[in-house]
Short mmCIF file of C-alpha atoms in Angstrom, two decimals:
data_model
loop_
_atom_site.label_atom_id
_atom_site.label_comp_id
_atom_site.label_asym_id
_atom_site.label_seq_id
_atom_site.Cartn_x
_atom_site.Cartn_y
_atom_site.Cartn_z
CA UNK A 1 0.11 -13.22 13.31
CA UNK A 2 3.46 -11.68 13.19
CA UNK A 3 3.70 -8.06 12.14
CA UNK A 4 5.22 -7.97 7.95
CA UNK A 5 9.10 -7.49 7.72
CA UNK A 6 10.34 -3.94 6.11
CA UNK A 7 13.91 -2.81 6.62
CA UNK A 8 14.52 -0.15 9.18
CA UNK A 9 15.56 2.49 7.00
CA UNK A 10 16.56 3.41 3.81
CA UNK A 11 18.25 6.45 2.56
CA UNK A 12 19.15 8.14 -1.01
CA UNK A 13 19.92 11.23 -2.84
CA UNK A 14 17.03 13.76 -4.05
CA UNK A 15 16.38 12.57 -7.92
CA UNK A 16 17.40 8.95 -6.84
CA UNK A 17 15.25 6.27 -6.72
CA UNK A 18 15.06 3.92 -3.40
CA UNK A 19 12.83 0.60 -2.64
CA UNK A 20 11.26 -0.55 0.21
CA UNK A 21 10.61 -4.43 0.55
CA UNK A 22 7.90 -5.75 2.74
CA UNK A 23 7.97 -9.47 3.79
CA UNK A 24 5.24 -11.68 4.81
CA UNK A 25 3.84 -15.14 4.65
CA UNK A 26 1.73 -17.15 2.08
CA UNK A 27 -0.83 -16.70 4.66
CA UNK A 28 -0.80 -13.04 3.78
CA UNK A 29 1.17 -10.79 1.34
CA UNK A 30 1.89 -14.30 -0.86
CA UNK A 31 -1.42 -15.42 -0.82
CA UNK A 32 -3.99 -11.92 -1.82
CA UNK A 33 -3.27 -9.26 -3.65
CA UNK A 34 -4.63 -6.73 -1.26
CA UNK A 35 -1.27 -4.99 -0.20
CA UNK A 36 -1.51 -1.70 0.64
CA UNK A 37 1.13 1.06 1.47
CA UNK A 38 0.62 4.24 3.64
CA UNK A 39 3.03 6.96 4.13
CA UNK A 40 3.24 8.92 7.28
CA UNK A 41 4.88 12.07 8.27
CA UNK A 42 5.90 12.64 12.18
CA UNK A 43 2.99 13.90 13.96
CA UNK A 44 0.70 13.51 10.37
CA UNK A 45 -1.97 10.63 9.99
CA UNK A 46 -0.99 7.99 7.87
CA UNK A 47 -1.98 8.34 4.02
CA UNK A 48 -2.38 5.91 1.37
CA UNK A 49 -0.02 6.28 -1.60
CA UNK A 50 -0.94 1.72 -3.03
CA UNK A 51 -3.24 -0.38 -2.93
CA UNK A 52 -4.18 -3.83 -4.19
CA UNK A 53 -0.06 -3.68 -4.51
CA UNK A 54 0.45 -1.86 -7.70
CA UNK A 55 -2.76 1.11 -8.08
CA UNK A 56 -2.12 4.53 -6.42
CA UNK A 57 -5.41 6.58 -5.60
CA UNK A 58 -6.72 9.31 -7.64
CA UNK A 59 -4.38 12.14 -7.70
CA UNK A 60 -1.26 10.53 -6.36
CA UNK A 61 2.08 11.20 -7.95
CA UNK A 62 3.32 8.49 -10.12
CA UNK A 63 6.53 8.41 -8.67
CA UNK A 64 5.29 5.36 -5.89
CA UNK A 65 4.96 2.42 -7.31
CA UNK A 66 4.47 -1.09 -5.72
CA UNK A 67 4.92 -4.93 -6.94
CA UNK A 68 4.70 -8.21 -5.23
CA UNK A 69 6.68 -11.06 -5.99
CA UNK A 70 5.88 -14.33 -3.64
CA UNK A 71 5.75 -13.30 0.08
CA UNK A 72 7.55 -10.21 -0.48
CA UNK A 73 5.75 -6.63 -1.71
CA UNK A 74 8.33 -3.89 -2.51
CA UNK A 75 7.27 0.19 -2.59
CA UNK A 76 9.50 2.17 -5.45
CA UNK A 77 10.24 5.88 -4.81
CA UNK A 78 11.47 7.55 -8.24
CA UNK A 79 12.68 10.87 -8.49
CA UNK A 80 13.02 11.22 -4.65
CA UNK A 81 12.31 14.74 -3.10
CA UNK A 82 12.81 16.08 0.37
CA UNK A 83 8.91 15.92 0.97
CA UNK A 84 9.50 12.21 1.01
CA UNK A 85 10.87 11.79 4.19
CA UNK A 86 8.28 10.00 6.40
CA UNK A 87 7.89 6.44 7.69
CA UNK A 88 6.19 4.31 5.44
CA UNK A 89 4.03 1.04 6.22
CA UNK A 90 2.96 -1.73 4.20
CA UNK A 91 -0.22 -3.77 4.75
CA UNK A 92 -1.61 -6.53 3.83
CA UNK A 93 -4.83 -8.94 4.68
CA UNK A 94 -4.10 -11.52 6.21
CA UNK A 95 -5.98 -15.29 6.22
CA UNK A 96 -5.67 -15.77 10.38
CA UNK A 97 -7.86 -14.57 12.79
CA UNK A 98 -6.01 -10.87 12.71
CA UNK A 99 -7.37 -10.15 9.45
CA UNK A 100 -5.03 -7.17 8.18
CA UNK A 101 -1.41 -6.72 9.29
CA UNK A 102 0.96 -4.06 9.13
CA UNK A 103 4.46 -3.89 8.56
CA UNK A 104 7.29 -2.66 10.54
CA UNK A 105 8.11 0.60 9.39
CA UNK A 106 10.53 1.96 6.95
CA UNK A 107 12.46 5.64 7.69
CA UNK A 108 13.27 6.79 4.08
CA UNK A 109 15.72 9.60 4.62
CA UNK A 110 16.68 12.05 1.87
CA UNK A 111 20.68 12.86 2.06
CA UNK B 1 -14.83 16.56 1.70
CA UNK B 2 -14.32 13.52 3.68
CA UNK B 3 -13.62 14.30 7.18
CA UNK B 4 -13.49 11.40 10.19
CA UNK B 5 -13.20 12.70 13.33
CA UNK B 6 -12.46 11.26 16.26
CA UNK B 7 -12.69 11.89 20.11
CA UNK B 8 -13.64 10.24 23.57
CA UNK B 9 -9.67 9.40 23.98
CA UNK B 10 -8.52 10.43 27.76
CA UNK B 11 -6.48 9.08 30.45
CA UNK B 12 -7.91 5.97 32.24
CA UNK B 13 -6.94 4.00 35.23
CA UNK B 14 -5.76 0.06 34.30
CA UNK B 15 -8.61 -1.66 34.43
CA UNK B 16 -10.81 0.25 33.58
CA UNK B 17 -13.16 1.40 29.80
CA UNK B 18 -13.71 4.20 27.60
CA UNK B 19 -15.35 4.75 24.63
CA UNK B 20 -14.37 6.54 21.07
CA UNK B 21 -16.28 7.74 18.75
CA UNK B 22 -15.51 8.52 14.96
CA UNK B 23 -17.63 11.31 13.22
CA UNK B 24 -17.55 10.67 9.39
CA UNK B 25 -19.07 13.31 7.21
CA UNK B 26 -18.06 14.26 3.11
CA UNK B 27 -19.31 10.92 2.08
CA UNK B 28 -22.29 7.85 2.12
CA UNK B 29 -21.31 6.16 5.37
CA UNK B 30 -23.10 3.58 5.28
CA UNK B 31 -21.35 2.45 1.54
CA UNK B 32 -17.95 1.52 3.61
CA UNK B 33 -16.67 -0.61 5.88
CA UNK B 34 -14.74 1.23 8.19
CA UNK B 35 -11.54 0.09 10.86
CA UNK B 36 -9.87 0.90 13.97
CA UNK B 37 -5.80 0.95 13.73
CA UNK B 38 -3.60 1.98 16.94
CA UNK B 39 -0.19 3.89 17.38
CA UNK B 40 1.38 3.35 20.43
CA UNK B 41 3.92 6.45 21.19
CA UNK B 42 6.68 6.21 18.89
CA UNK B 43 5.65 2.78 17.45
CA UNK B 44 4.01 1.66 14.10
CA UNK B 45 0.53 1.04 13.08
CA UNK B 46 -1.68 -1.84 14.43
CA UNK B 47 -4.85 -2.77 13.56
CA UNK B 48 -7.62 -3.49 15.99
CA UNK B 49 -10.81 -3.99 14.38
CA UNK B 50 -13.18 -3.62 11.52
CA UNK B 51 -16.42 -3.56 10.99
CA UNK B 52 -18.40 -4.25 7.71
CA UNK B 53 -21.11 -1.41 6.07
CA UNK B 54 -24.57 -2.43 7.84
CA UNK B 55 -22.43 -3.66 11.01
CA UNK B 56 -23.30 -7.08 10.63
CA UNK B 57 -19.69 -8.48 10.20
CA UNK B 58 -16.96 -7.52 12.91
CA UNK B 59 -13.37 -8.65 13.10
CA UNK B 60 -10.70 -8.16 16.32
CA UNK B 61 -6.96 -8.38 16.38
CA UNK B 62 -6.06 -11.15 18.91
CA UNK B 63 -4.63 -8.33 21.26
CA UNK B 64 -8.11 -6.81 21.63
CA UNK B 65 -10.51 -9.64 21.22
CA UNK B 66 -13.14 -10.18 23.68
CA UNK B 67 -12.10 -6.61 25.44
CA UNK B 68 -12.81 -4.47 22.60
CA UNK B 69 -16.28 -3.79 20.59
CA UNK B 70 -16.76 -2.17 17.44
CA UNK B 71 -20.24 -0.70 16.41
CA UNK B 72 -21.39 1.98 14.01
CA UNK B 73 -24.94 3.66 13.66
CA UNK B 74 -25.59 4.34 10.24
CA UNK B 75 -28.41 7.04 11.28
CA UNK B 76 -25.81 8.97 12.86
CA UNK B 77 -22.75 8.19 10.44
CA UNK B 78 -20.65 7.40 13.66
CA UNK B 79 -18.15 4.50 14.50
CA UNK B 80 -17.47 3.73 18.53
CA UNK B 81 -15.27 1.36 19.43
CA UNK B 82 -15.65 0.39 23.37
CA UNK B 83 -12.47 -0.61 24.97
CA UNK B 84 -12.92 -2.48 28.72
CA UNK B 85 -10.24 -4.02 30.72
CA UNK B 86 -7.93 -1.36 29.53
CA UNK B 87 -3.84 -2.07 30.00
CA UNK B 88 -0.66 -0.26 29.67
CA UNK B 89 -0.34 -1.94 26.68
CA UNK B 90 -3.46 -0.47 24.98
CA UNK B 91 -1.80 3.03 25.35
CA UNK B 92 -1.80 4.59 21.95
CA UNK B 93 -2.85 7.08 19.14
CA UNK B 94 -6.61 5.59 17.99
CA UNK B 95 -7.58 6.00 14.49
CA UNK B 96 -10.71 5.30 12.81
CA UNK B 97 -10.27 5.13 8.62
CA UNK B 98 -12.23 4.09 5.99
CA UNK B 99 -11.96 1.21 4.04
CA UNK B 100 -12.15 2.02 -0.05
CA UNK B 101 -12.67 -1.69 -0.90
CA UNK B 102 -13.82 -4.16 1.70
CA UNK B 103 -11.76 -6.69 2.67
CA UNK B 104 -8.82 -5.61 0.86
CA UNK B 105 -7.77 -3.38 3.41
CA UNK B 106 -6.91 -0.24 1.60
CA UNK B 107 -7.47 2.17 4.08
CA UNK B 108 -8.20 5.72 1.69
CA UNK B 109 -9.42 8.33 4.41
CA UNK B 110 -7.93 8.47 7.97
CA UNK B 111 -9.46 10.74 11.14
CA UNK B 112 -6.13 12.75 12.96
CA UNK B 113 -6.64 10.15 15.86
CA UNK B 114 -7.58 10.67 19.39
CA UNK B 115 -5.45 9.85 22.05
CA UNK B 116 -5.77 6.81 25.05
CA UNK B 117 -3.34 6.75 27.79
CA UNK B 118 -3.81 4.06 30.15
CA UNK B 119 -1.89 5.02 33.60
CA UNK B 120 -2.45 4.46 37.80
#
């Protein structure tokens, strides 16, 4: 099973908002709705900001948000701040014998 | 505090095994499933396995399958993961994380990862 699709990078402005799209198969992100999203900062374990595409754990600012629409999942970042610079992965289980698959990767850069 | 902790990473000869381990403490251990996901230097994230709460369900990416074993002992509230016929392409950052929902993926808690480097 082929790793999901996310655009290399994406850039924007602190206080601007910037979205990351993820891009799968019916075999994964269009046929569960157990997407997840992790963000990761160089040298940093990953750390999960969505799951189950749209709920953010306990604690986590309300500026991530995720939706799904078909085979595509897309990660919102509102209000964006110099602390979000990291690489950030969508995930998603999968119905083939690898059971979860990651994404690419996405750079978000803040300008 | 949940804490996962890994180690047993090293430099190994192609060919040839090692074995991590994954020290969970902070939380029930045995209430989670709990995975195995790779970073190869300067790459992104891959998952290798999973393994369900009493150990009694297991799961391998294709890459890994039939080289790779996952186990846990509950007793101990430790995950291994025992890696044989080791290749260059196995060299990578090893994480073990913890699963909040089974089956869905959602990977809450993540150790700081333990490196393998697979070299002559």
């Amino acid at each position: 099973q082929s790793a999901l699709t996310q655009p290399a990078s994406v850039s924007g402005s602190p206080g601007q908002s910037v979205t990351i799209s993820c891009t799968g198969t019916s075999s994964d992100v269009g046929g569960y709705d157990s997407v997840s999203w992790y963000q990761q900062h160089p040298g940093k374990a990953p750390k999960l900001i969505i799951y189950d595409v749209n709920n953010r754990p306990s604690g986590l600012s309300n500026r991530f948000s995720g939706s799904k629409s078909g085979n595509t999942a897309s990660l919102t970042i509102s209000g964006l701040q110099a602390d979000d610079e990291a690489n950030y992965y969508c995930s998603s289980y999968g119905s083939s014998s690898t059971v979860y698959v990651f994404g690419t990767g996405t750079k978000v850069t803040v300008l | 505090e949940v804490q996962l902790v890994e180690s047993g990473g090293g430099v190994v000869r192609p060919g040839g095994s090692l074995r991590l381990s994954c020290a969970a403490s902070g939380f029930t251990f045995h209430d989670y499933a709990m995975t195995w996901v790779r970073q190869a230097p300067g790459q992104g994230l891959e998952w290798v396995s999973s393994i369900n709460w009493n150990g009694g369900s297991t799961a391998y990416a294709d890459s890994v399958k039939g080289r790779f074993t996952i186990s846990r002992d509950n007793a101990k509230n430790s995950l291994y993961l025992q890696m044989s016929s080791l290749g260059a392409e196995d060299t990578a950052l090893y994480y073990c994380a913890r699963e909040l929902d089974a089956g869905h993926g959602d990977f809450d808690y993540w150790g700081q990862g333990t490196l393998v480097t697979v070299s002559p």
